[in-house]
mmCIF file of C-alpha atoms in Angstrom:
data_model
loop_
_atom_site.group_PDB
_atom_site.id
_atom_site.type_symbol
_atom_site.label_atom_id
_atom_site.label_comp_id
_atom_site.label_asym_id
_atom_site.label_seq_id
_atom_site.Cartn_x
_atom_site.Cartn_y
_atom_site.Cartn_z
ATOM 1 C CA MET A 104 -34.510 2.535 -1.684
ATOM 2 C CA ASN A 105 -32.973 -0.822 -1.535
ATOM 3 C CA GLU A 106 -29.516 -1.899 -0.262
ATOM 4 C CA PRO A 107 -27.740 -2.920 -3.450
ATOM 5 C CA SER A 108 -28.478 0.023 -5.558
ATOM 6 C CA LEU A 109 -27.356 2.259 -2.274
ATOM 7 C CA VAL A 110 -24.034 0.462 -2.470
ATOM 8 C CA ILE A 111 -23.672 1.144 -6.108
ATOM 9 C CA ARG A 112 -24.514 4.671 -5.718
ATOM 10 C CA LYS A 113 -21.904 5.269 -2.891
ATOM 11 C CA PHE A 114 -19.306 3.587 -4.978
ATOM 12 C CA SER A 115 -20.396 5.646 -8.160
ATOM 13 C CA ASP A 116 -20.046 8.731 -5.757
ATOM 14 C CA LEU A 117 -16.592 7.941 -5.007
ATOM 15 C CA ALA A 118 -15.731 8.054 -8.739
ATOM 16 C CA ASN A 119 -15.857 11.806 -8.269
ATOM 17 C CA PRO A 120 -12.467 12.637 -7.002
ATOM 18 C CA THR A 121 -13.592 15.999 -5.287
ATOM 19 C CA ARG A 122 -16.088 13.631 -3.017
ATOM 20 C CA PHE A 123 -13.197 11.302 -2.699
ATOM 21 C CA LEU A 124 -11.010 13.857 -1.473
ATOM 22 C CA ALA A 125 -13.811 15.131 1.095
ATOM 23 C CA LEU A 126 -14.039 11.640 2.423
ATOM 24 C CA VAL A 127 -10.289 10.913 3.034
ATOM 25 C CA ALA A 128 -10.209 14.690 4.627
ATOM 26 C CA ARG A 129 -12.933 13.495 7.348
ATOM 27 C CA VAL A 130 -11.833 9.758 7.646
ATOM 28 C CA TRP A 131 -8.184 9.905 7.823
ATOM 29 C CA PRO A 132 -7.445 11.115 11.325
ATOM 30 C CA TRP A 133 -9.741 8.298 12.794
ATOM 31 C CA MET A 134 -7.917 5.734 10.586
ATOM 32 C CA ALA A 135 -4.603 6.998 11.791
ATOM 33 C CA GLY A 136 -5.792 7.167 15.397
ATOM 34 C CA MET A 137 -7.000 3.524 15.169
ATOM 35 C CA THR A 138 -3.908 2.514 13.670
ATOM 36 C CA ILE A 139 -1.705 3.967 16.592
ATOM 37 C CA CYS A 140 -3.772 2.212 19.162
ATOM 38 C CA LEU A 141 -3.564 -1.047 17.360
ATOM 39 C CA PHE A 142 0.153 -0.921 17.009
ATOM 40 C CA ALA A 143 0.474 0.330 20.645
ATOM 41 C CA LEU A 144 -1.540 -2.857 21.690
ATOM 42 C CA GLY A 145 0.156 -5.264 19.209
ATOM 43 C CA LEU A 146 3.636 -3.976 20.407
ATOM 44 C CA TYR A 147 2.753 -4.410 23.949
ATOM 45 C CA LEU A 148 1.588 -8.223 23.289
ATOM 46 C CA ALA A 149 4.343 -8.732 21.273
ATOM 47 C CA PHE A 150 7.149 -8.111 24.094
ATOM 48 C CA ALA A 151 4.698 -9.312 26.881
ATOM 49 C CA THR A 152 4.140 -12.805 25.390
ATOM 50 C CA VAL A 153 6.640 -15.577 26.493
ATOM 51 C CA GLY A 154 9.531 -16.545 23.952
ATOM 52 C CA ASP A 155 9.008 -19.806 21.973
ATOM 53 C CA TYR A 156 10.664 -22.849 23.475
ATOM 54 C CA GLN A 157 12.687 -23.463 20.389
ATOM 55 C CA GLN A 158 13.123 -20.045 18.897
ATOM 56 C CA GLY A 159 13.558 -18.034 22.045
ATOM 57 C CA ASP A 160 13.049 -14.141 21.352
ATOM 58 C CA THR A 161 13.441 -14.496 17.828
ATOM 59 C CA VAL A 162 9.799 -15.663 17.510
ATOM 60 C CA ARG A 163 9.098 -11.791 17.751
ATOM 61 C CA ILE A 164 10.362 -11.140 14.421
ATOM 62 C CA MET A 165 7.234 -12.753 13.302
ATOM 63 C CA TYR A 166 5.009 -10.193 14.640
ATOM 64 C CA VAL A 167 6.376 -7.669 11.989
ATOM 65 C CA HIS A 168 7.598 -10.247 9.359
ATOM 66 C CA VAL A 169 4.215 -11.936 8.791
ATOM 67 C CA PRO A 170 1.949 -8.868 8.785
ATOM 68 C CA ALA A 171 4.475 -7.229 6.223
ATOM 69 C CA ALA A 172 4.433 -10.377 3.973
ATOM 70 C CA TRP A 173 0.701 -10.528 4.017
ATOM 71 C CA LEU A 174 0.549 -6.868 2.793
ATOM 72 C CA SER A 175 2.967 -7.126 0.199
ATOM 73 C CA MET A 176 0.484 -9.618 -1.350
ATOM 74 C CA MET A 177 -2.503 -7.687 -0.298
ATOM 75 C CA GLY A 178 -0.709 -4.559 -1.892
ATOM 76 C CA TYR A 179 -0.478 -6.316 -5.161
ATOM 77 C CA SER A 180 -4.073 -7.570 -5.058
ATOM 78 C CA VAL A 181 -5.324 -4.215 -4.452
ATOM 79 C CA MET A 182 -3.223 -3.084 -7.554
ATOM 80 C CA ALA A 183 -4.687 -5.965 -9.363
ATOM 81 C CA VAL A 184 -8.221 -5.089 -8.434
ATOM 82 C CA SER A 185 -7.583 -1.520 -9.502
ATOM 83 C CA ALA A 186 -6.280 -2.738 -12.933
ATOM 84 C CA LEU A 187 -9.638 -4.496 -13.453
ATOM 85 C CA GLY A 188 -11.181 -0.990 -12.394
ATOM 86 C CA THR A 189 -9.063 0.725 -15.305
ATOM 87 C CA LEU A 190 -9.496 -1.897 -17.950
ATOM 88 C CA VAL A 191 -13.027 -3.047 -17.263
ATOM 89 C CA TRP A 192 -15.095 -0.672 -15.320
ATOM 90 C CA ARG A 193 -13.142 2.468 -16.334
ATOM 91 C CA HIS A 194 -13.534 3.956 -12.867
ATOM 92 C CA PRO A 195 -11.663 7.373 -12.555
ATOM 93 C CA LEU A 196 -9.904 6.492 -9.583
ATOM 94 C CA ALA A 197 -8.827 3.065 -10.199
ATOM 95 C CA ASP A 198 -5.319 4.062 -11.928
ATOM 96 C CA VAL A 199 -4.962 6.540 -9.047
ATOM 97 C CA SER A 200 -5.424 3.576 -6.585
ATOM 98 C CA ALA A 201 -3.040 1.278 -8.229
ATOM 99 C CA ARG A 202 -0.422 3.991 -8.773
ATOM 100 C CA ALA A 203 -0.775 4.804 -4.979
ATOM 101 C CA ALA A 204 -0.402 1.238 -4.065
ATOM 102 C CA ALA A 205 2.642 0.599 -5.689
ATOM 103 C CA PRO A 206 5.299 2.128 -3.443
ATOM 104 C CA ILE A 207 3.365 1.319 -0.450
ATOM 105 C CA GLY A 208 3.205 -2.332 -1.139
ATOM 106 C CA ALA A 209 6.992 -2.207 -2.441
ATOM 107 C CA CYS A 210 7.833 -0.974 1.025
ATOM 108 C CA PHE A 211 6.011 -3.816 2.911
ATOM 109 C CA THR A 212 7.688 -6.505 0.696
ATOM 110 C CA PHE A 213 11.199 -4.922 1.484
ATOM 111 C CA VAL A 214 10.140 -5.215 5.235
ATOM 112 C CA ALA A 215 9.075 -8.683 4.613
ATOM 113 C CA LEU A 216 12.351 -9.498 2.805
ATOM 114 C CA VAL A 217 14.623 -7.789 5.283
ATOM 115 C CA THR A 218 13.165 -9.167 8.519
ATOM 116 C CA GLY A 219 12.723 -12.706 6.847
ATOM 117 C CA SER A 220 16.427 -12.401 6.515
ATOM 118 C CA LEU A 221 17.190 -11.283 9.866
ATOM 119 C CA TRP A 222 14.990 -14.092 11.380
ATOM 120 C CA GLY A 223 16.633 -16.674 8.939
ATOM 121 C CA LYS A 224 20.127 -16.131 10.044
ATOM 122 C CA PRO A 225 19.601 -17.193 13.501
ATOM 123 C CA MET A 226 17.271 -19.971 12.734
ATOM 124 C CA TRP A 227 18.176 -21.370 9.575
ATOM 125 C CA GLY A 228 22.195 -20.439 9.827
ATOM 126 C CA THR A 229 21.825 -18.323 6.682
ATOM 127 C CA TRP A 230 20.539 -14.663 5.512
ATOM 128 C CA TRP A 231 19.102 -15.953 2.291
ATOM 129 C CA VAL A 232 18.278 -18.927 0.115
ATOM 130 C CA TRP A 233 16.977 -19.089 -3.509
ATOM 131 C CA ASP A 234 14.011 -21.490 -2.529
ATOM 132 C CA ALA A 235 10.669 -21.241 -4.303
ATOM 133 C CA ARG A 236 9.018 -18.933 -1.234
ATOM 134 C CA LEU A 237 11.849 -16.322 -0.988
ATOM 135 C CA THR A 238 12.539 -15.962 -4.742
ATOM 136 C CA SER A 239 8.893 -15.588 -5.588
ATOM 137 C CA VAL A 240 8.762 -12.873 -2.827
ATOM 138 C CA PHE A 241 11.780 -11.410 -4.201
ATOM 139 C CA VAL A 242 10.274 -11.326 -7.811
ATOM 140 C CA LEU A 243 7.408 -9.592 -6.640
ATOM 141 C CA PHE A 244 9.458 -6.708 -5.027
ATOM 142 C CA LEU A 245 11.071 -6.431 -8.376
ATOM 143 C CA MET A 246 7.746 -6.191 -10.047
ATOM 144 C CA TYR A 247 6.746 -3.540 -7.649
ATOM 145 C CA LEU A 248 9.665 -1.518 -8.722
ATOM 146 C CA GLY A 249 9.398 -2.273 -12.366
ATOM 147 C CA LEU A 250 5.721 -0.748 -12.391
ATOM 148 C CA ILE A 251 6.892 2.243 -10.129
ATOM 149 C CA ALA A 252 9.628 2.855 -12.944
ATOM 150 C CA LEU A 253 6.871 2.516 -15.756
ATOM 151 C CA ASN A 254 4.718 4.875 -14.479
ATOM 152 C CA ARG A 255 7.102 7.605 -14.030
ATOM 153 C CA ALA A 256 8.674 6.896 -17.299
ATOM 154 C CA MET A 257 5.448 7.423 -19.471
ATOM 155 C CA ASP A 258 4.171 10.811 -20.144
ATOM 156 C CA ASP A 259 0.736 10.213 -21.684
ATOM 157 C CA PRO A 260 -1.551 9.415 -18.123
ATOM 158 C CA THR A 261 -3.949 7.402 -20.237
ATOM 159 C CA ARG A 262 -1.708 5.122 -21.955
ATOM 160 C CA ALA A 263 0.472 4.600 -18.886
ATOM 161 C CA ALA A 264 -2.761 3.592 -17.023
ATOM 162 C CA LYS A 265 -3.765 0.962 -19.818
ATOM 163 C CA VAL A 266 -0.230 -0.451 -20.030
ATOM 164 C CA GLY A 267 0.389 -0.395 -16.211
ATOM 165 C CA ALA A 268 -2.973 -2.234 -15.797
ATOM 166 C CA VAL A 269 -2.192 -4.936 -18.259
ATOM 167 C CA LEU A 270 1.161 -5.663 -16.766
ATOM 168 C CA ILE A 271 -0.183 -5.820 -13.232
ATOM 169 C CA LEU A 272 -2.998 -8.425 -14.299
ATOM 170 C CA VAL A 273 0.147 -10.339 -15.932
ATOM 171 C CA GLY A 274 2.050 -10.095 -12.842
ATOM 172 C CA PHE A 275 -0.778 -11.337 -10.651
ATOM 173 C CA ILE A 276 0.208 -14.967 -11.488
ATOM 174 C CA ASN A 277 3.038 -14.568 -8.827
ATOM 175 C CA ILE A 278 0.432 -14.124 -5.776
ATOM 176 C CA PRO A 279 -0.748 -17.715 -5.907
ATOM 177 C CA ILE A 280 2.728 -18.870 -6.674
ATOM 178 C CA ILE A 281 3.845 -16.985 -3.469
ATOM 179 C CA LYS A 282 0.848 -18.486 -1.651
ATOM 180 C CA PHE A 283 1.412 -22.096 -2.459
ATOM 181 C CA SER A 284 5.147 -22.291 -3.072
ATOM 182 C CA VAL A 285 5.621 -23.610 0.117
ATOM 183 C CA GLU A 286 3.409 -26.799 -0.733
ATOM 184 C CA TRP A 287 4.179 -27.174 -4.319
ATOM 185 C CA TRP A 288 8.101 -27.138 -3.824
ATOM 186 C CA ASN A 289 10.483 -28.350 -1.340
ATOM 187 C CA THR A 290 11.325 -25.232 0.581
ATOM 188 C CA LEU A 291 13.539 -24.090 3.593
ATOM 189 C CA HIS A 292 10.766 -21.678 4.332
ATOM 190 C CA GLN A 293 7.990 -23.256 6.684
ATOM 191 C CA PRO A 294 4.517 -23.886 5.107
ATOM 192 C CA ALA A 295 1.382 -21.709 6.048
ATOM 193 C CA SER A 296 0.540 -21.970 9.938
ATOM 194 C CA VAL A 297 -2.365 -19.227 10.117
ATOM 195 C CA ILE A 298 -4.302 -19.316 6.978
ATOM 196 C CA ARG A 299 -5.143 -23.026 6.466
ATOM 197 C CA LEU A 300 -8.119 -24.805 5.978
ATOM 198 C CA ASP A 301 -7.967 -27.094 9.034
ATOM 199 C CA GLY A 302 -7.509 -23.799 11.117
ATOM 200 C CA PRO A 303 -3.998 -22.172 12.717
ATOM 201 C CA THR A 304 -1.629 -24.713 13.903
ATOM 202 C CA ILE A 305 0.223 -21.784 15.904
ATOM 203 C CA ASP A 306 -0.258 -21.291 19.581
ATOM 204 C CA ALA A 307 -3.085 -18.766 20.951
ATOM 205 C CA GLU A 308 -0.256 -17.365 22.908
ATOM 206 C CA PHE A 309 1.711 -16.118 19.378
ATOM 207 C CA LEU A 310 -1.736 -15.917 17.352
ATOM 208 C CA ARG A 311 -3.021 -13.097 19.552
ATOM 209 C CA PRO A 312 -0.221 -10.595 19.199
ATOM 210 C CA LEU A 313 0.066 -11.618 15.425
ATOM 211 C CA LEU A 314 -3.388 -10.832 14.300
ATOM 212 C CA VAL A 315 -3.481 -7.522 16.217
ATOM 213 C CA MET A 316 -0.140 -6.604 14.596
ATOM 214 C CA ALA A 317 -1.852 -7.682 11.003
ATOM 215 C CA ALA A 318 -4.945 -5.630 11.853
ATOM 216 C CA ALA A 319 -2.648 -2.649 12.681
ATOM 217 C CA PHE A 320 -0.427 -3.162 9.495
ATOM 218 C CA THR A 321 -3.576 -3.313 7.462
ATOM 219 C CA LEU A 322 -5.108 -0.170 8.649
ATOM 220 C CA LEU A 323 -1.680 1.408 8.210
ATOM 221 C CA PHE A 324 -1.739 0.364 4.611
ATOM 222 C CA LEU A 325 -5.395 1.519 4.336
ATOM 223 C CA THR A 326 -4.505 4.852 5.689
ATOM 224 C CA LEU A 327 -1.464 5.389 3.636
ATOM 225 C CA HIS A 328 -3.188 4.285 0.631
ATOM 226 C CA ALA A 329 -5.954 6.628 0.980
ATOM 227 C CA LEU A 330 -3.548 9.501 1.998
ATOM 228 C CA ALA A 331 -1.354 8.839 -1.010
ATOM 229 C CA MET A 332 -4.422 8.610 -3.184
ATOM 230 C CA ARG A 333 -5.265 12.089 -2.265
ATOM 231 C CA ASN A 334 -1.631 13.185 -3.262
ATOM 232 C CA GLU A 335 -2.127 11.585 -6.655
ATOM 233 C CA ILE A 336 -5.178 13.315 -7.327
ATOM 234 C CA LEU A 337 -3.726 16.707 -6.295
ATOM 235 C CA ARG A 338 -0.709 15.885 -8.660
ATOM 236 C CA ARG A 339 -3.154 15.168 -11.545
ATOM 237 C CA ARG A 340 -4.935 18.477 -10.729
ATOM 238 C CA ILE A 341 -1.633 20.465 -10.908
ATOM 239 C CA ALA A 342 -0.962 18.657 -14.072
ATOM 240 C CA VAL A 343 -4.150 19.604 -15.962
ATOM 241 C CA LEU A 344 -4.003 23.052 -14.382
ATOM 242 C CA ARG A 345 -0.344 23.439 -15.962
ATOM 243 C CA ARG A 346 -1.387 22.119 -19.116
ATOM 244 C CA HIS A 347 -4.687 24.539 -19.401
ATOM 245 C CA ALA A 348 -2.368 27.293 -18.234
ATOM 246 C CA ALA A 349 0.153 26.693 -20.919
ATOM 247 C CA ARG A 350 -2.547 26.367 -23.735
ATOM 248 C CA ALA A 351 -3.875 29.828 -22.663
ATOM 249 C CA ALA A 352 -0.863 31.223 -22.477
ATOM 250 C CA GLY A 353 -0.209 30.143 -26.221
ATOM 251 C CA ARG A 354 -3.533 31.598 -27.505
ATOM 252 C CA PRO A 355 -3.264 35.136 -28.894
ATOM 253 C CA GLY A 356 -4.195 37.660 -26.075
ATOM 254 C CA GLY A 357 -4.630 34.505 -23.788
ATOM 255 C CA ALA A 358 -3.821 34.883 -20.099
ATOM 256 C CA ALA A 359 -3.869 31.820 -17.502
ATOM 257 C CA MET B 97 25.285 -12.302 17.941
ATOM 258 C CA SER B 98 22.286 -12.595 20.203
ATOM 259 C CA HIS B 99 18.916 -13.260 19.463
ATOM 260 C CA ALA B 100 18.054 -10.020 20.966
ATOM 261 C CA PHE B 101 20.180 -8.206 18.340
ATOM 262 C CA TYR B 102 18.149 -9.814 15.431
ATOM 263 C CA VAL B 103 14.920 -8.757 16.825
ATOM 264 C CA ALA B 104 15.900 -5.144 17.855
ATOM 265 C CA VAL B 105 17.241 -4.791 13.988
ATOM 266 C CA SER B 106 14.145 -6.148 12.599
ATOM 267 C CA TYR B 107 12.080 -4.129 14.492
ATOM 268 C CA ALA B 108 14.122 -0.940 13.667
ATOM 269 C CA ALA B 109 14.219 -1.509 10.036
ATOM 270 C CA THR B 110 10.434 -2.059 10.026
ATOM 271 C CA PHE B 111 10.076 1.472 12.006
ATOM 272 C CA ALA B 112 12.612 3.372 9.689
ATOM 273 C CA THR B 113 10.654 1.856 6.428
ATOM 274 C CA VAL B 114 7.199 2.655 7.700
ATOM 275 C CA ALA B 115 8.589 6.275 9.102
ATOM 276 C CA GLY B 116 10.073 6.871 5.739
ATOM 277 C CA LEU B 117 6.924 6.117 4.030
ATOM 278 C CA VAL B 118 4.705 8.376 6.412
ATOM 279 C CA LEU B 119 7.228 11.153 6.047
ATOM 280 C CA TRP B 120 7.099 10.746 2.169
ATOM 281 C CA VAL B 121 3.294 10.865 2.028
ATOM 282 C CA TRP B 122 3.336 13.783 4.289
ATOM 283 C CA LEU B 123 5.991 15.724 2.369
ATOM 284 C CA ASP B 124 4.341 15.046 -0.867
ATOM 285 C CA HIS B 125 1.053 16.234 0.271
ATOM 286 C CA ARG B 126 2.551 19.460 1.628
ATOM 287 C CA ALA B 127 4.454 20.135 -1.687
ATOM 288 C CA ARG B 128 1.523 19.399 -3.813
ATOM 289 C CA ARG B 129 -0.791 21.592 -1.651
ATOM 290 C CA ARG B 130 1.921 24.469 -1.956
ATOM 291 C CA GLU B 131 1.989 24.209 -5.564
ATOM 292 C CA LEU B 132 -1.602 24.097 -5.971
ATOM 293 C CA GLU B 133 -1.908 27.237 -4.024
ATOM 294 C CA GLN B 134 1.002 28.843 -6.219
ATOM 295 C CA LEU B 135 -0.864 28.212 -9.381
ATOM 296 C CA GLU B 136 -4.120 29.561 -7.610
ATOM 297 C CA ALA B 137 -2.296 32.560 -6.763
ATOM 298 C CA ALA B 138 -0.949 32.854 -10.244
ATOM 299 C CA GLY B 139 -4.672 32.917 -11.060
ATOM 300 C CA VAL B 140 -4.764 29.501 -12.439
ATOM 301 C CA ARG B 141 -8.035 27.739 -11.371
ATOM 302 C CA ARG B 142 -10.102 24.873 -11.957
ATOM 303 C CA ARG B 143 -13.289 25.469 -13.752
ATOM 304 C CA SER B 144 -15.465 24.380 -10.698
ATOM 305 C CA ALA B 145 -13.276 26.935 -8.654
ATOM 306 C CA ARG B 146 -13.655 29.881 -10.855
ATOM 307 C CA PRO B 147 -16.555 32.320 -10.185
ATOM 308 C CA ALA B 148 -19.558 31.256 -12.050
ATOM 309 C CA ALA B 149 -20.080 33.118 -15.651
ATOM 310 C CA LYS B 150 -22.984 35.281 -16.058
ATOM 311 C CA SER B 151 -25.768 32.892 -17.641
ATOM 312 C CA GLY B 152 -27.041 33.586 -21.009
ATOM 313 C CA GLY B 153 -30.667 34.032 -22.358
ATOM 314 C CA GLN B 154 -32.377 31.285 -20.145
ATOM 315 C CA PRO B 155 -34.317 33.008 -17.339
#
């Protein structure tokens, strides 16, 4: 069998929630273990490296702020791909993925906003400014909350999946705005210093812990996302079982 | 306030948020498993989990 068809087959296999649950049960302890190891290494590097010559110790806030900010955008991107999965490919787990990613993405966006504010006060002299980067990330946070509220407000899961997917895709316009806000507008927030076409401008002393922490945060996101998807599948199974039980109880002489 | 204060509060806020997220995922899983077990105990099962029905005329 050639390689692409094998990949497609594996992807289709995962469309079966039971197979997905079995896969999650097998891999999550390894993912969690690797996440803990990466965090241990990342935190050691974060506090073993020297402080910045201008910022002093506050540079260490970067090791939680920047990965959280990356994940706030990655979380929304995962939701956008899932939304495409719902609308275009009608993958059975796409909506499960989008729903599971929303609270996790919202939490990382919250961390990015709070740690950014805590970094801003000693460095900029203010907790908050309404510049393009900060405002667009705040809008992202509100969008996460709006999507979570929408998911909970609608009873019909199929309709909620479609409406949610369309809204997610419309809201995706905010992601390039966040990324390029520091270049398009004059902001107090600094421009990109890691993901740049001409390579990182940050010293290796700070880049090493930052990349390890980014890997740890990303693995944490993937682990929590897989486990939250498992919970969402169970929630849907329970809803279906309750519906069947209610229908059976309504039939004359019917039992559960 | 010293720089160490801002660093400590940043790490504490991150830890608290991540811990809350992990706790929510764990408690949610526990609650859903319990709910499924209660439904199964009440005799409500998924079709695939029910004992196979006797097959009809096909040999």
